[in-house]
Coordinates of C-alpha atoms and ligand atoms in Angstrom, one line a residue:
Chain A
X1 CA 0.0 0.0 0.0
X2 CA 1.2 3.5 -0.7
X3 CA 0.6 7.2 -1.1
X4 CA 1.1 8.2 -4.7
X5 CA 1.7 11.8 -5.7
X6 CA 1.0 12.1 -9.4
X7 CA 1.9 15.1 -11.6
X8 CA 1.2 17.4 -8.6
X9 CA 1.4 21.1 -9.2
X10 CA 0.2 23.8 -6.7
X11 CA -0.3 27.5 -7.2
X12 CA -0.9 29.7 -4.2
X13 CA -3.4 32.5 -4.8
X14 CA -3.7 32.1 -8.6
X15 CA -4.7 35.1 -10.6
X16 CA -3.6 37.6 -7.9
X17 CA -0.4 39.6 -7.7
X18 CA 0.7 37.1 -5.0
X19 CA 0.4 34.1 -7.3
X20 CA 3.1 31.6 -6.6
X21 CA 3.8 28.2 -8.1
X22 CA 5.0 26.3 -5.1
X23 CA 5.0 22.8 -6.5
X24 CA 5.9 21.9 -10.1
X25 CA 4.8 18.6 -11.5
X26 CA 5.8 16.4 -8.6
X27 CA 5.8 12.6 -9.0
X28 CA 6.5 10.4 -5.9
X29 CA 5.5 7.2 -4.3
X30 CA 5.5 6.9 -0.5
X31 CA 5.5 3.2 0.4
X32 CA 4.1 2.2 3.7
X33 CA 7.0 1.4 6.0
X34 CA 9.2 4.2 4.6
X35 CA 10.9 6.6 6.9
X36 CA 11.3 9.6 4.6
X37 CA 13.5 12.6 5.4
X38 CA 12.2 15.5 3.4
X39 CA 14.8 18.3 3.1
X40 CA 15.2 21.4 1.0
X41 CA 16.1 25.1 1.3
X42 CA 13.8 27.7 2.7
X43 CA 10.8 28.0 0.5
X44 CA 11.5 24.9 -1.6
X45 CA 7.9 23.6 -1.1
X46 CA 8.2 21.1 1.7
X47 CA 5.3 22.4 3.8
X48 CA 3.2 22.7 0.7
X49 CA 3.8 19.1 -0.2
X50 CA 3.2 18.0 3.3
X51 CA -0.2 19.7 3.4
X52 CA -1.3 17.8 0.3
X53 CA -0.6 14.4 1.9
X54 CA -3.6 14.7 4.3
X55 CA -5.9 16.7 2.1
X56 CA -5.4 20.1 3.6
X57 CA -4.5 21.6 0.3
X58 CA -6.2 20.6 -3.0
X59 CA -3.9 20.1 -6.0
X60 CA -4.0 22.8 -8.6
X61 CA -3.1 20.0 -11.0
X62 CA -2.5 16.3 -10.6
X63 CA -3.6 14.0 -7.8
X64 CA -2.9 12.3 -4.5
X65 CA -3.8 8.6 -4.5
X66 CA -4.0 6.8 -1.2
X67 CA -4.3 3.0 -1.3
X68 CA -5.4 3.3 -4.9
X69 CA -8.1 5.8 -4.3
X70 CA -7.9 9.4 -5.5
X71 CA -8.2 11.7 -2.5
X72 CA -10.0 14.4 -4.3
X73 CA -12.4 12.4 -6.5
X74 CA -15.2 13.6 -4.4
X75 CA -15.6 17.2 -3.3
X76 CA -14.0 16.6 0.1
X77 CA -11.5 13.9 1.2
X78 CA -13.1 11.3 3.4
X79 CA -12.7 11.3 7.1
X80 CA -10.9 8.0 6.9
X81 CA -8.1 9.6 5.0
X82 CA -7.7 12.4 7.6
X83 CA -7.5 9.7 10.2
X84 CA -4.9 7.7 8.3
X85 CA -2.5 10.6 7.7
X86 CA -1.7 12.8 10.7
X87 CA 0.1 16.1 10.1
X88 CA 2.1 18.1 12.7
X89 CA 2.3 21.7 11.5
X90 CA 5.6 23.6 11.2
X91 CA 4.4 26.2 13.8
X92 CA 2.4 24.8 16.7
X93 CA 0.5 28.1 16.9
X94 CA -1.1 27.2 13.6
X95 CA -2.4 23.9 15.0
X96 CA -3.5 24.8 18.5
X97 CA -6.9 26.4 19.0
X98 CA -8.8 25.1 22.0
X99 CA -9.2 26.7 25.4
X100 CA -7.4 24.0 27.3
X101 CA -4.6 21.6 26.5
X102 CA -7.1 18.7 27.2
X103 CA -9.7 20.0 24.8
X104 CA -7.0 20.6 22.2
X105 CA -5.6 17.0 22.3
X106 CA -9.1 15.5 22.6
X107 CA -10.4 17.3 19.5
X108 CA -9.0 15.0 16.9
X109 CA -10.1 11.7 18.4
X110 CA -13.6 13.1 19.1
X111 CA -13.8 14.3 15.6
X112 CA -13.0 10.8 14.4
X113 CA -15.8 9.5 16.7
X114 CA -13.6 7.7 19.2
X115 CA -15.8 6.6 22.1
X116 CA -16.1 9.4 24.7
X117 CA -15.2 7.2 27.7
X118 CA -11.8 6.4 26.1
X119 CA -10.9 10.0 25.5
X120 CA -9.4 11.0 28.9
X121 CA -7.0 8.0 28.9
X122 CA -6.0 8.7 25.3
X123 CA -5.3 12.3 26.1
X124 CA -3.3 11.4 29.2
X125 CA -1.3 8.8 27.3
X126 CA -0.5 11.2 24.4
X127 CA 0.6 14.0 26.8
X128 CA 2.8 11.6 28.8
X129 CA 4.4 10.4 25.6
X130 CA 5.6 13.9 24.7
X131 CA 6.9 14.5 28.2
X132 CA 4.1 16.6 29.6
X133 CA 2.6 15.8 33.0
X134 CA -1.2 15.3 32.4
X135 CA -2.4 16.8 35.7
X136 CA -0.1 19.7 35.5
X137 CA -0.9 20.7 31.9
X138 CA -4.4 19.5 31.0
X139 CA -6.3 22.6 32.2
X140 CA -3.8 25.2 31.0
X141 CA -4.4 27.3 27.9
X142 CA -2.2 25.9 25.1
X143 CA -1.3 29.5 24.3
X144 CA 0.0 30.3 27.7
X145 CA 2.9 27.9 27.3
X146 CA 6.5 28.2 26.3
X147 CA 7.5 27.5 22.7
X148 CA 8.7 24.0 23.3
X149 CA 5.7 23.2 25.5
X150 CA 3.3 24.3 22.6
X151 CA 5.2 22.0 20.2
X152 CA 4.8 19.1 22.6
X153 CA 1.0 19.6 22.8
X154 CA 0.7 19.9 19.0
X155 CA 2.5 16.6 18.6
X156 CA 0.3 14.9 21.3
X157 CA -2.8 16.1 19.5
X158 CA -1.8 14.3 16.3
X159 CA -0.6 11.2 18.0
X160 CA -3.9 10.9 19.8
X161 CA -5.6 10.3 16.5
X162 CA -3.6 7.1 16.1
X163 CA -2.7 7.7 12.4
X164 CA -0.9 5.1 10.2
X165 CA 1.1 7.8 8.4
X166 CA 2.7 10.6 10.3
X167 CA 3.9 13.7 8.5
X168 CA 6.0 15.9 10.8
X169 CA 6.9 19.4 9.6
X170 CA 10.1 20.4 11.5
X171 CA 8.9 18.6 14.6
X172 CA 12.0 19.2 16.7
X173 CA 12.4 22.9 16.1
X174 CA 11.9 24.6 19.5
X175 CA 12.4 21.4 21.5
X176 CA 15.2 21.2 24.0
X177 CA 17.8 18.5 23.4
X178 CA 16.2 16.0 25.8
X179 CA 12.8 16.7 24.2
X180 CA 14.2 16.2 20.8
X181 CA 15.6 12.8 21.8
X182 CA 12.3 11.8 23.4
X183 CA 10.3 12.7 20.3
X184 CA 12.8 10.9 18.1
X185 CA 12.5 7.8 20.2
X186 CA 8.8 8.1 20.2
X187 CA 8.6 8.4 16.4
X188 CA 11.1 5.6 15.9
X189 CA 8.9 3.3 18.0
X190 CA 5.9 4.4 15.9
X191 CA 7.8 3.5 12.8
X192 CA 9.0 0.2 14.2
X193 CA 5.4 -0.8 14.5
X194 CA 5.3 -0.9 10.7
X195 CA 3.9 2.6 10.3
X196 CA 5.1 5.3 7.9
X197 CA 6.9 8.6 8.7
X198 CA 7.6 11.7 6.6
X199 CA 10.0 13.9 8.6
X200 CA 10.8 17.4 7.4
X201 CA 13.9 18.9 8.9
X202 CA 16.8 21.3 8.4
X203 CA 18.9 19.4 10.8
X204 CA 21.1 17.1 8.7
X205 CA 22.6 15.3 11.7
X206 CA 19.1 14.4 12.9
X207 CA 17.9 13.3 9.5
X208 CA 21.0 11.1 8.8
X209 CA 20.2 9.1 11.9
X210 CA 16.5 8.6 11.2
X211 CA 15.6 8.3 7.6
X212 CA 16.0 5.4 5.3
X213 CA 15.1 7.5 2.3
X214 CA 15.8 11.1 1.6
X215 CA 13.8 13.4 -0.7
X216 CA 15.5 16.7 -1.5
X217 CA 13.3 19.5 -2.9
X218 CA 14.5 22.5 -4.9
X219 CA 12.3 25.3 -6.0
X220 CA 9.1 23.3 -6.1
X221 CA 10.6 20.2 -7.7
X222 CA 12.2 17.0 -6.5
X223 CA 15.9 17.4 -6.8
X224 CA 17.1 14.0 -5.4
X225 CA 15.5 10.9 -4.0
X226 CA 17.6 8.1 -2.6
X227 CA 19.1 6.5 0.4
X228 CA 20.8 8.9 2.8
X229 CA 24.3 7.7 2.2
X230 CA 23.9 8.3 -1.6
X231 CA 22.3 11.7 -1.2
X232 CA 24.8 12.9 1.3
X233 CA 27.7 11.8 -0.9
X234 CA 26.7 14.6 -3.3
X235 CA 28.1 17.4 -1.1
X236 CA 28.7 19.9 -3.9
X237 CA 25.2 19.6 -5.3
X238 CA 23.6 19.9 -1.9
X239 CA 25.7 23.0 -1.0
X240 CA 24.6 24.6 -4.2
X241 CA 21.0 24.5 -3.1
X242 CA 21.4 25.8 0.4
X243 CA 21.9 22.5 2.2
X244 CA 24.8 20.8 3.8
X245 CA 26.0 17.3 4.9
X246 CA 26.0 16.1 8.5
X247 CA 28.9 17.2 10.7
X248 CA 30.1 13.6 11.0
X249 CA 30.2 13.3 7.2
X250 CA 32.2 16.5 6.8
X251 CA 34.7 15.2 9.4
X252 CA 35.5 11.8 7.9
X253 CA 35.6 13.3 4.4
X254 CA 38.0 16.0 5.4
X255 CA 40.2 13.4 7.0
X256 CA 40.1 11.2 3.9
X257 CA 41.0 14.2 1.7
X258 CA 44.0 14.8 3.9
X259 CA 45.2 11.3 3.0
X260 CA 44.1 9.6 6.2
X261 CA 43.3 5.9 5.7
X262 CA 39.5 5.8 6.3
X263 CA 36.6 5.2 4.1
X264 CA 35.0 8.6 4.6
X265 CA 31.5 7.2 4.2
X266 CA 30.0 7.8 7.6
X267 CA 27.0 10.1 7.9
X268 CA 26.3 9.8 11.7
X269 CA 28.6 10.4 14.7
X270 CA 28.3 6.7 15.6
X271 CA 29.7 5.6 12.3
X272 CA 32.3 8.3 12.2
X273 CA 33.5 7.0 15.6
X274 CA 33.8 3.5 14.1
X275 CA 35.8 4.7 11.1
X276 CA 38.2 6.7 13.3
X277 CA 38.5 3.8 15.8
X278 CA 39.5 1.4 13.0
X279 CA 42.1 3.8 11.7
X280 CA 43.5 4.4 15.2
X281 CA 43.6 0.7 16.1
X282 CA 45.6 0.0 12.9
X283 CA 47.9 2.8 13.7
X284 CA 48.4 1.5 17.2
X285 CA 49.8 -1.8 15.9
Chain B
X1 CA 25.5 47.5 29.4
X2 CA 22.3 45.7 30.3
X3 CA 22.0 44.9 34.0
X4 CA 19.5 42.5 35.5
X5 CA 19.2 42.6 39.3
X6 CA 17.2 40.2 41.5
X7 CA 14.6 39.8 38.8
X8 CA 11.6 37.7 39.4
X9 CA 8.5 37.3 37.3
X10 CA 5.2 35.3 37.3
X11 CA 2.6 34.8 34.7
X12 CA -0.8 35.2 36.2
X13 CA -4.0 33.9 34.8
X14 CA -7.5 33.6 36.4
X15 CA -6.8 30.0 37.3
X16 CA -3.0 29.7 37.9
X17 CA 0.2 31.5 38.5
X18 CA 3.4 30.3 36.9
X19 CA 6.7 31.5 38.3
X20 CA 8.9 32.0 35.2
X21 CA 11.9 33.9 36.7
X22 CA 13.2 33.5 40.1
X23 CA 15.8 36.0 41.3
X24 CA 17.9 36.3 38.2
X25 CA 21.1 38.4 38.2
X26 CA 23.0 39.0 35.0
X27 CA 25.2 41.7 33.5
X28 CA 25.7 41.9 29.7
X29 CA 28.5 44.1 28.6
X30 CA 28.6 46.1 25.5
X31 CA 30.1 44.1 22.6
X32 CA 29.5 40.8 24.3
X33 CA 27.9 37.8 22.6
X34 CA 25.9 35.9 25.2
X35 CA 24.2 32.6 24.4
X36 CA 21.3 31.5 26.6
X37 CA 20.4 27.8 26.8
X38 CA 18.0 25.8 29.0
X39 CA 15.2 23.3 28.9
X40 CA 11.8 24.1 27.6
X41 CA 10.0 26.3 30.0
X42 CA 13.1 27.4 31.9
X43 CA 12.4 31.1 31.4
X44 CA 14.7 32.0 28.5
X45 CA 12.0 33.9 26.5
X46 CA 10.7 35.5 29.6
X47 CA 14.1 36.8 30.5
X48 CA 14.6 38.0 26.9
X49 CA 11.3 39.9 26.9
X50 CA 12.5 41.8 30.0
X51 CA 15.6 43.2 28.1
X52 CA 13.5 45.6 25.9
X53 CA 10.6 46.2 28.3
X54 CA 8.2 43.8 26.6
X55 CA 7.8 42.4 30.1
X56 CA 8.3 44.4 33.3
X57 CA 9.8 43.1 36.5
X58 CA 7.6 41.9 39.2
X59 CA 10.4 42.4 41.6
X60 CA 14.0 43.5 40.9
X61 CA 15.2 45.7 38.1
X62 CA 16.4 45.7 34.5
X63 CA 18.4 48.6 33.2
X64 CA 19.7 49.3 29.7
X65 CA 22.7 51.7 29.8
X66 CA 21.3 52.9 33.1
X67 CA 17.7 53.3 31.9
X68 CA 15.2 51.5 34.1
X69 CA 12.7 49.5 32.0
X70 CA 9.9 50.3 34.5
X71 CA 10.0 54.0 33.6
X72 CA 7.5 54.7 30.9
X73 CA 9.4 57.6 29.5
X74 CA 12.4 55.3 28.9
X75 CA 10.7 52.6 27.0
X76 CA 11.0 54.3 23.7
X77 CA 14.7 54.9 24.1
X78 CA 15.3 51.4 25.3
X79 CA 13.5 49.9 22.3
X80 CA 15.7 52.1 20.0
X81 CA 18.7 50.4 21.4
X82 CA 17.5 46.8 21.9
X83 CA 16.0 45.0 18.9
X84 CA 14.2 41.7 19.4
X85 CA 13.5 38.8 17.2
X86 CA 10.7 36.6 18.4
X87 CA 10.6 32.8 18.6
X88 CA 7.6 32.8 16.3
X89 CA 7.9 35.4 13.5
X90 CA 4.1 35.7 13.2
X91 CA 4.3 37.8 16.3
X92 CA 6.3 40.4 14.6
X93 CA 5.4 40.6 10.9
X94 CA 2.8 43.3 10.5
X95 CA 3.0 45.1 7.2
X96 CA 1.5 44.1 3.8
X97 CA 4.9 43.8 2.0
X98 CA 8.2 42.5 3.1
X99 CA 9.9 45.8 2.3
X100 CA 7.4 47.8 4.4
X101 CA 7.8 45.3 7.2
X102 CA 11.5 45.7 7.3
X103 CA 11.2 49.5 7.0
X104 CA 8.9 49.7 9.9
X105 CA 11.7 49.8 12.6
X106 CA 13.9 52.3 10.8
X107 CA 10.8 54.5 10.1
X108 CA 9.9 54.5 13.7
X109 CA 13.4 55.5 14.7
X110 CA 13.0 58.6 12.5
X111 CA 15.7 57.6 10.0
X112 CA 15.8 59.7 6.8
X113 CA 14.1 58.2 3.8
X114 CA 17.5 57.7 2.2
X115 CA 18.8 55.9 5.2
X116 CA 15.7 53.8 5.5
X117 CA 16.2 52.7 2.0
X118 CA 19.8 51.8 2.6
X119 CA 19.0 49.9 5.8
X120 CA 16.2 47.9 4.2
X121 CA 18.4 47.0 1.3
X122 CA 21.2 46.0 3.5
X123 CA 19.0 43.9 5.8
X124 CA 17.2 42.1 3.1
X125 CA 20.4 41.2 1.4
X126 CA 21.9 40.0 4.7
X127 CA 19.2 37.4 5.0
X128 CA 18.9 36.6 1.3
X129 CA 15.4 37.9 0.8
X130 CA 15.8 40.7 -1.8
X131 CA 13.8 38.8 -4.4
X132 CA 10.8 38.7 -2.0
X133 CA 10.8 42.5 -1.4
X134 CA 7.2 42.9 -2.7
X135 CA 5.8 39.6 -1.3
X136 CA 3.3 39.6 1.6
X137 CA 5.0 38.5 4.8
X138 CA 2.2 36.3 6.0
X139 CA 2.2 34.4 2.7
X140 CA 5.8 33.2 3.1
X141 CA 7.2 29.9 4.1
X142 CA 8.2 29.3 7.7
X143 CA 11.9 29.9 7.1
X144 CA 11.3 32.9 4.9
X145 CA 9.2 34.5 7.6
X146 CA 12.1 34.0 10.0
X147 CA 14.5 35.6 7.6
X148 CA 12.3 38.7 7.3
X149 CA 11.9 39.0 11.0
X150 CA 15.7 38.9 11.4
X151 CA 16.0 41.6 8.6
X152 CA 13.5 43.8 10.5
X153 CA 15.8 43.8 13.6
X154 CA 19.0 44.2 11.6
X155 CA 17.5 47.2 9.7
X156 CA 17.2 49.1 13.0
X157 CA 21.0 49.2 13.4
X158 CA 20.5 48.4 17.1
X159 CA 23.2 48.4 19.8
X160 CA 21.8 45.2 21.3
X161 CA 20.1 42.3 19.4
X162 CA 18.1 39.7 21.2
X163 CA 17.5 36.6 19.1
X164 CA 14.9 34.2 20.6
X165 CA 15.4 30.9 18.7
X166 CA 15.3 33.2 15.6
X167 CA 17.1 30.7 13.3
X168 CA 15.3 27.5 14.3
X169 CA 13.7 27.0 10.9
X170 CA 16.4 28.1 8.6
X171 CA 18.2 25.8 6.1
X172 CA 21.8 25.0 6.9
X173 CA 23.2 27.7 4.6
X174 CA 20.7 30.3 5.8
X175 CA 21.7 29.7 9.3
X176 CA 25.3 29.9 8.5
X177 CA 24.8 33.2 6.7
X178 CA 22.9 34.7 9.6
X179 CA 25.6 33.6 12.0
X180 CA 28.3 35.0 9.8
X181 CA 26.5 38.3 9.6
X182 CA 26.1 38.5 13.3
X183 CA 29.7 37.6 13.9
X184 CA 30.8 40.3 11.5
X185 CA 28.5 42.9 13.2
X186 CA 29.7 41.8 16.6
X187 CA 33.4 41.9 15.8
X188 CA 33.4 45.0 13.6
X189 CA 30.6 47.2 14.9
X190 CA 30.5 46.0 18.5
X191 CA 26.9 44.8 18.3
X192 CA 25.9 43.1 21.6
X193 CA 24.1 39.8 21.0
X194 CA 21.9 37.8 23.3
X195 CA 21.3 34.5 21.5
X196 CA 18.8 32.0 22.7
X197 CA 19.0 28.6 21.1
X198 CA 18.5 24.8 21.5
X199 CA 21.3 24.1 19.0
X200 CA 24.4 23.5 20.9
X201 CA 26.4 24.0 17.7
X202 CA 25.4 27.6 17.7
X203 CA 26.5 28.2 21.2
X204 CA 30.1 27.9 20.2
X205 CA 30.0 31.4 18.7
X206 CA 29.3 33.0 22.0
X207 CA 31.8 34.6 24.4
X208 CA 29.7 33.5 27.4
X209 CA 26.9 30.9 27.9
X210 CA 24.1 31.4 30.4
X211 CA 22.4 28.1 31.4
X212 CA 18.9 28.5 32.8
X213 CA 16.8 26.0 34.7
X214 CA 13.5 26.5 36.4
X215 CA 13.6 30.2 36.2
X216 CA 17.1 30.5 37.6
X217 CA 20.5 30.9 36.2
X218 CA 22.1 27.6 36.9
X219 CA 25.6 28.3 35.7
X220 CA 27.6 30.6 33.4
X221 CA 30.9 30.3 31.5
X222 CA 32.7 30.2 28.2
X223 CA 31.4 27.6 25.8
X224 CA 34.4 25.4 26.5
X225 CA 33.8 25.6 30.2
X226 CA 30.1 24.8 29.9
X227 CA 30.6 21.9 27.4
X228 CA 33.2 20.3 29.5
X229 CA 30.4 19.6 32.0
X230 CA 28.7 17.4 29.5
X231 CA 27.1 15.0 32.0
X232 CA 25.6 17.8 34.0
X233 CA 24.1 19.3 30.8
X234 CA 22.6 16.0 29.8
X235 CA 21.1 15.6 33.2
X236 CA 19.4 19.0 32.8
X237 CA 18.0 18.0 29.4
X238 CA 20.7 19.8 27.4
X239 CA 23.5 18.4 25.4
X240 CA 26.9 19.1 23.9
X241 CA 27.6 19.7 20.1
X242 CA 27.8 16.4 18.1
X243 CA 31.5 17.0 17.4
X244 CA 32.2 17.5 21.1
X245 CA 30.4 14.2 21.9
X246 CA 32.5 12.4 19.4
X247 CA 35.7 14.0 20.7
X248 CA 34.8 12.9 24.2
X249 CA 34.5 9.3 23.1
X250 CA 37.8 9.3 21.2
X251 CA 39.5 11.0 24.2
X252 CA 38.3 8.2 26.5
X253 CA 40.2 5.7 24.3
X254 CA 43.3 7.9 24.4
X255 CA 43.0 8.7 20.7
X256 CA 42.7 12.4 21.3
X257 CA 44.8 14.4 23.7
X258 CA 42.0 16.6 24.8
X259 CA 38.3 16.0 24.7
X260 CA 37.1 19.6 24.9
X261 CA 36.8 20.1 21.2
X262 CA 34.0 22.4 19.9
X263 CA 34.4 22.6 16.2
X264 CA 35.1 20.5 13.2
X265 CA 38.3 22.3 12.4
X266 CA 39.6 21.8 15.9
X267 CA 38.8 18.1 15.6
X268 CA 40.6 17.6 12.3
X269 CA 43.6 19.5 13.6
X270 CA 43.7 17.5 16.8
X271 CA 43.4 14.1 15.0
X272 CA 46.1 15.0 12.6
X273 CA 48.5 16.1 15.2
X274 CA 48.6 12.6 16.6
X275 CA 51.0 10.4 14.8
Ligands
ATP301 N1 1.9 33.7 28.2 C1 2.1 32.9 29.3 N2 1.1 32.7 30.2 C2 1.3 31.8 31.3 N3 2.5 31.1 31.5 C3 3.5 31.3 30.5 C4 3.3 32.1 29.4 N4 4.4 32.1 28.7 C5 5.3 31.2 29.3 N5 4.7 30.7 30.4 C6 5.3 29.8 31.4 O1 6.4 30.4 32.0 C7 7.5 29.5 32.1 C8 8.7 30.0 31.3 O2 8.4 30.2 29.9 P1 9.4 30.7 28.8 O3 8.6 30.9 27.6 O4 10.1 31.9 29.4 O5 10.3 29.5 28.7 P2 11.5 29.2 27.6 O6 12.8 28.9 28.4 O7 11.6 30.3 26.6 O8 11.0 27.8 26.9 P3 11.1 27.3 25.4 O9 12.5 26.7 25.3 O10 10.1 26.2 25.4 O11 10.8 28.4 24.5 C9 7.0 28.2 31.5 O12 6.6 27.3 32.6 C10 5.7 28.5 30.7 O13 4.8 27.5 30.8
ATP302 N1 0.0 31.0 1.8 C1 0.8 31.3 0.8 N2 0.5 32.1 -0.2 C2 1.4 32.4 -1.2 N3 2.6 31.8 -1.3 C3 3.0 30.9 -0.3 C4 2.1 30.6 0.8 N4 2.7 29.7 1.5 C5 3.9 29.5 1.0 N5 4.1 30.2 -0.2 C6 5.3 30.2 -1.1 O1 5.4 28.9 -1.6 C7 6.8 28.5 -1.7 C8 6.9 27.2 -0.9 O2 6.6 27.4 0.4 P1 6.6 26.2 1.5 O3 6.0 26.8 2.8 O4 6.1 25.0 1.0 O5 8.2 26.1 1.7 P2 9.1 25.2 2.7 O6 10.0 24.3 1.9 O7 8.2 24.5 3.7 O8 10.0 26.3 3.4 P3 10.6 26.4 4.9 O9 11.8 25.5 5.0 O10 11.0 27.9 4.9 O11 9.5 26.1 5.8 C9 7.6 29.7 -1.0 O12 8.2 30.4 -2.0 C10 6.5 30.5 -0.3 O13 6.9 31.9 -0.4
MG303 MG1 8.0 24.8 5.7
MG304 MG1 11.2 30.4 24.6

C-alpha cells in the first residue's frame, strides 16, 4: 500500500499579484513502512507538499492517490483519510486552537468518533508520551505555554488520532535536546510498528540518523530521491541549493581528503566513531 | 551594558500562577555575545522579553545603559537600542509587503528616507530575501518569515540584538549566513548579541553561555567551560555539540589528547597532530 503523488502542481493565490507556483509537477510514491526525510532550502515547497498528503491543500493539477483511491475524487477527502495521515504543522501556533490543553488534544479523536469514555485515557497517554505531565498541563491554555511546550502539545494532538502515516513538519524545532531525543525515540517506536513517517527537517545530523530514504526539494521540484548515504555523498550539489551534509560526514571526508586511511563514508557520529576507531587501532599496531 | 538585578516574574491567569523567573542576576557588557540555553519552560523567553521592556519586572530591576525599563518615559529609548526577534515570526510581521515590514523599525526610529532605503536594502540582502521584497510576509514559508523577522531587527541598526530561537527554521546555509552576519557585526561594529537557542552547535560562537533551569541561572561560563560539563548538561535535558560528543568518546580511548573540542576544524587538527 502506498501514497502516490502524481503530476502534482500547486499554485498559491492564482490570478492575484501574489500568485506563486510552489510545486511543479511532482511525482512520488511513498511506500508504507518508509521513513522519509524531506529536506530542502527555505521556500522549496516542503510544507506545501506535506499539506497535500492529508488533504489540507487541494492540488491545482495532478492527484494524491491513497491506497489506490484518489483523495479528491469527491468534493472533500473522506474522514478515513484524515484519520490515516496525521500532520504536525511547522508552527504549533497554527495547529493549537482550544481553550485548554485537554480539549486541544481531545479534539482529533472526538472528531473521528472515538468513544467518549476512552478520550481521557487517550489524552493522558498522548501528553505523557511527549513529556508533559497530564495533571499539570491538562487545564492550562495551550497559548500560555513556552514555545517548546506548545510544540509538545501539538505533537500529542496528532498522536492521539492514532494515524498510520505521520507527516511531521520540522517537529523538533523549539524542543530542548532532551525533548528532541524523546520525540525521536517516540517516532522511531511508531515507525517500528510498521507505520510510515515523513519527517521534514533542516537538521542534517538528525535526518542522517533517522531516515531510510531522503527526498530533496529544490524550487518546487524533486531534486534528489535516494538512500541517505547516496544523497549525502553529493556534497557539492547539496551545498549549491542551500543544504549541507551532516557534521560527522564532513569530518570523515576531510580526514580522507588529507590522506588519512579511512573510508570517509560515515554520515552519523556513531559511524564516524567506528571509522576513526579502525584507523587508530591499525595505527596503534 | 544591560543589567538584570534580582529579577523575578510570574505569569498570572485567572486559574493559575506560573513563576517564570526566580531572582535572576545578569550583566551583559557592550560588545558581548551571550548565548542563553536551558530546557523548555526554563524562562529564557521571559528573561529575553525583559531586556527591551516587553515584560516588566515583578520584583527586581532591569536597566539598559542605566535606563530602568519600568519608567514609561524610557521605554521608547530602550527599544531604540535593543532589537528583538521573536521565537515565532508571526508575532512580529505586520506590514503588507516584506519591504514595508523591514522598513517599519527604521521609520519609527526617525531615519531619513534615504537611510531607511539603505537599511532595508542591507538587511534584506543580509538574509537573502531581496527577491521577496514585494511579497506579503504572511504568505511566506516558515523559514522565509524568520528571515524577514531577522531583517527587520538588523535594519534598525541596534546596539543590542536579542535573538529568541530566531534561526530555528532556517536551512543550513541560511543559518550559517545569519551567524556570519552576526559575527561580523559583533566583531566590527560592537553589536551586543543575546542569542537563545536549543542548538548547541550555535552556542560555540558566544563569548559566554548562560544556562537556565526552572527560572534561575544555573551556571555561566565560556562555551568550552560549559561543554566540559557534558554529563551535567545531559542531566538537565541539554547536550553538547555532536563533534564534542565524538571527541569525548575518542579521548576516552586515548586517541585524542583533549576531549574539549568544539568545532570540526579543531577536531581535524587535533586528530592530525597525533602520529
Ligand atoms: N503567556 C504565558 N502565560 C502563562 N504562562 C506562561 C506564558 N508564557 C510562558 N509561560 C510559562 O512560563 C515558564 C517560562 O516560559 P518561557 O517561555 O520563558 O520558557 P523558555 O525557556 O523560553 O522555553 P522554550 O524553550 O520552550 O521556549 C513556563 O513554565 C511557561 O509555561
Ligand atoms: N499561503 C501562501 N501564499 C502564497 N505563497 C505561499 C504561501 N505559503 C507558501 N508560499 C510560497 O510557496 C513557496 C513554498 O513554500 P513552503 O512553505 O512549501 O516552503 P518550505 O519548503 O516549507 O520552506 P521552509 O523551509 O521555509 O518552511 C515559497 O516560495 C513561499 O513563499
Ligand atoms: Mg515549511
Ligand atoms: Mg522560549
